[in-house]
Coordinates of N, CA and C in Angstrom, one line a residue:
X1 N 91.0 99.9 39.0 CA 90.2 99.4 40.0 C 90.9 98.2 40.6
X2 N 91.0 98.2 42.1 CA 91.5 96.9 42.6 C 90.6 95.7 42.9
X3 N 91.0 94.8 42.8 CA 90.6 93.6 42.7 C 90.2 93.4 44.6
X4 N 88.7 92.9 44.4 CA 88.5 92.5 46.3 C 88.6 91.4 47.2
X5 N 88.6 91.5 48.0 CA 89.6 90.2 48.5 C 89.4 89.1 47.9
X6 N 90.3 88.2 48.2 CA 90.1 86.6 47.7 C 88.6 86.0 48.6
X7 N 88.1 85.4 47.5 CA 86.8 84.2 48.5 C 87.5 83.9 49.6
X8 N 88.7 83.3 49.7 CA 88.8 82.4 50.7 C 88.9 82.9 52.1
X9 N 88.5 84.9 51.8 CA 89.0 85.4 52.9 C 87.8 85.7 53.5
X10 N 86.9 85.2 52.9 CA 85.1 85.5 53.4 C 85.0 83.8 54.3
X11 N 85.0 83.8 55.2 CA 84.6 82.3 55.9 C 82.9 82.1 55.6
X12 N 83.0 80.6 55.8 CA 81.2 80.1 55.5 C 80.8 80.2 57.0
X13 N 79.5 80.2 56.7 CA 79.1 80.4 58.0 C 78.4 78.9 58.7
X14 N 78.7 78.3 58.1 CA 78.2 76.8 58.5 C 78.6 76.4 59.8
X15 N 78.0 76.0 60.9 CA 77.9 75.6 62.1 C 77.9 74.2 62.4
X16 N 77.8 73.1 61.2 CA 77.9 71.7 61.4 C 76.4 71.1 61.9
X17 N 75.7 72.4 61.5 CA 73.8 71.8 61.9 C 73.5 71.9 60.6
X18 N 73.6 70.7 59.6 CA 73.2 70.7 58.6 C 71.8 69.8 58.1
X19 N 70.7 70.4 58.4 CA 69.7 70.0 58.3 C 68.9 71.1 58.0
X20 N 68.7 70.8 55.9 CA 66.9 71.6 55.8 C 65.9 71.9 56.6
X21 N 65.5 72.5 56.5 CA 63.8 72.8 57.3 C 63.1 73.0 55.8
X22 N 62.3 72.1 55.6 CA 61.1 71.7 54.1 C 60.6 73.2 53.8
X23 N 59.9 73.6 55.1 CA 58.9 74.8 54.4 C 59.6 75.3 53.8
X24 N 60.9 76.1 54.6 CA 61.6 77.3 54.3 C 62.8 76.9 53.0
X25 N 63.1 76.4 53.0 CA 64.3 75.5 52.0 C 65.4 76.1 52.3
X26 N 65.7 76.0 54.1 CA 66.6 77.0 54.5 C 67.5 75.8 55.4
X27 N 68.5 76.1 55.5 CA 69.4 75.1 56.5 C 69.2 75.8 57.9
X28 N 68.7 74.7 59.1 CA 68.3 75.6 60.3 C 69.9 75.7 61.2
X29 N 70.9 75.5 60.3 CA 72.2 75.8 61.3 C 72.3 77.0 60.4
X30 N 72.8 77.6 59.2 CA 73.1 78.6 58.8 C 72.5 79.3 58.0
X31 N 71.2 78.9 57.9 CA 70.2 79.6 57.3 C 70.5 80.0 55.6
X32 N 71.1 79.2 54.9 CA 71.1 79.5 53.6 C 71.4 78.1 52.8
X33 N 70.3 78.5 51.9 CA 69.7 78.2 50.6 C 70.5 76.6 50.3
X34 N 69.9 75.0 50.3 CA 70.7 73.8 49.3 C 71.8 75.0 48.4
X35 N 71.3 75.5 47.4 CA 71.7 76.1 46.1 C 73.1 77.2 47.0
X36 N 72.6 78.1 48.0 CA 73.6 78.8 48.1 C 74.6 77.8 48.7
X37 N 74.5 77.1 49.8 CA 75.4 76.2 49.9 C 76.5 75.2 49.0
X38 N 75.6 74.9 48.1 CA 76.3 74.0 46.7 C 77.5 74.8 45.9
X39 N 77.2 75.7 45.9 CA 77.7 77.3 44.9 C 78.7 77.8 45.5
X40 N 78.9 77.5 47.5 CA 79.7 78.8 48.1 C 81.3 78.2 47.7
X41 N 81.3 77.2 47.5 CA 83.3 77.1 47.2 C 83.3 78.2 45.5
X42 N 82.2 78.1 44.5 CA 82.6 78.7 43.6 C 81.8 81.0 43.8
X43 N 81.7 80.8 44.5 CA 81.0 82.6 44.7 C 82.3 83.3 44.9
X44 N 82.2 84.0 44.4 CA 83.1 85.1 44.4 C 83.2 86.1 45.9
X45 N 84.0 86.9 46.7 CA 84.2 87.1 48.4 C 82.8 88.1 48.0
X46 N 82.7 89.2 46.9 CA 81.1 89.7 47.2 C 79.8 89.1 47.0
X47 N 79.9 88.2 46.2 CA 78.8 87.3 46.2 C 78.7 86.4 47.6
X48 N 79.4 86.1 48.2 CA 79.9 85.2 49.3 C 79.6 86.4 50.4
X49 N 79.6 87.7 50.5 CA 79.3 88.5 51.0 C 78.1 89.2 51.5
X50 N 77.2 88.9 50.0 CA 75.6 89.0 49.6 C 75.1 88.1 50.4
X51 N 75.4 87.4 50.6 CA 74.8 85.9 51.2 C 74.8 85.9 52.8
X52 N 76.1 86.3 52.8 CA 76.0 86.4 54.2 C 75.4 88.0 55.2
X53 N 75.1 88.9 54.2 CA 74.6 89.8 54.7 C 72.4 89.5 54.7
X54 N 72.3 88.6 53.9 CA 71.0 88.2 53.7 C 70.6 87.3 55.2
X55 N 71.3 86.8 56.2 CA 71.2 85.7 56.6 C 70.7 86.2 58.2
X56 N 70.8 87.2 58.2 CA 70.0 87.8 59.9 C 68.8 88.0 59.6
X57 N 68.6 88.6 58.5 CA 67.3 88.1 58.3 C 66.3 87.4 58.1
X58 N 66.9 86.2 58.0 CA 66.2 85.0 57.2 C 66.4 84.6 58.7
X59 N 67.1 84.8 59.6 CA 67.0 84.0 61.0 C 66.5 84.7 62.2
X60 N 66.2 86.0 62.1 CA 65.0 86.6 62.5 C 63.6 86.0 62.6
X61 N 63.4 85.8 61.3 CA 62.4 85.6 60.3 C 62.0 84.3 60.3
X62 N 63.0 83.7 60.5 CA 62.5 82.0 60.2 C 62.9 81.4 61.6
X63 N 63.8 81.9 62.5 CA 64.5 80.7 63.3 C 63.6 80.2 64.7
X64 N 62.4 80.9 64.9 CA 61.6 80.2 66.3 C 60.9 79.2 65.2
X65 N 60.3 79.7 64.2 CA 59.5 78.2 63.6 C 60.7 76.9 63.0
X66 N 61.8 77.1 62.6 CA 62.7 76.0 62.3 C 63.0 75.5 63.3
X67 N 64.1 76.1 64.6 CA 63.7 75.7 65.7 C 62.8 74.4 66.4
X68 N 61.6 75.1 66.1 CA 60.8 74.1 66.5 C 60.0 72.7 65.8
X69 N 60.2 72.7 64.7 CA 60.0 72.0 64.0 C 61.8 70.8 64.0
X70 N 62.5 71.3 64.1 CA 64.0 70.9 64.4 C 63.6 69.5 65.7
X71 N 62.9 70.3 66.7 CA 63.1 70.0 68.0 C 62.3 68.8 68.1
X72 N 61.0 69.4 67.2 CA 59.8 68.5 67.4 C 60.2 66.7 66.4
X73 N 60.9 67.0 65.4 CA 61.5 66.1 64.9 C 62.1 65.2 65.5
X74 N 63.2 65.9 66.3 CA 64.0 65.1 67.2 C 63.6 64.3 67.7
X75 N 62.4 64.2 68.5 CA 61.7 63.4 69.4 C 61.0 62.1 69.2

C-alpha cells in the first residue's frame, strides 16, 4: 500500500476571518471547529481531508445566521 500525500499537500482553508460564532462553535471565516483548527498542523492529509470535505455543509447550513450575527456585532 502506498503512503497518501503529505499533510502539507492538503492547504487550510482559513481565510484570515477568524472569529467564532458562540451558538455554532464554528469559525464564520472557515467554518471549522476551535478543536479542528488547533489539531490541523498535526492531522494527517486524510484527516485534513475529512474536515475539509465536512465544511460546505456546515456553510450551507450555518453561514446566513453567522453572517448576521457577525454583521450585527460589528456595529
Amino acid at each position: 500500500m502506498r503512503p497518501g500525500p503529505p499533510a502539507a499537500t492538503v492547504p487550510s482553508p482559513c481565510i484570515s476571518v477568524c472569529v467564532i460564532d458562540p451558538p455554532t462553535g464554528l469559525c464564520a471565516g472557515c467554518y471549522r471547529t476551535l478543536e479542528e483548527i488547533a489539531a490541523w498542523i498535526d492531522l494527517s492529509a486524510e484527516e485534513r481531508k475529512r474536515v475539509l470535505a465536512a465544511l460546505p455543509e456546515r456553510r450551507a447550513r450555518h453561514q446566513q445566521a453567522i453572517e448576521a450575527r457577525t454583521a450585527h456585532a460589528e456595529r
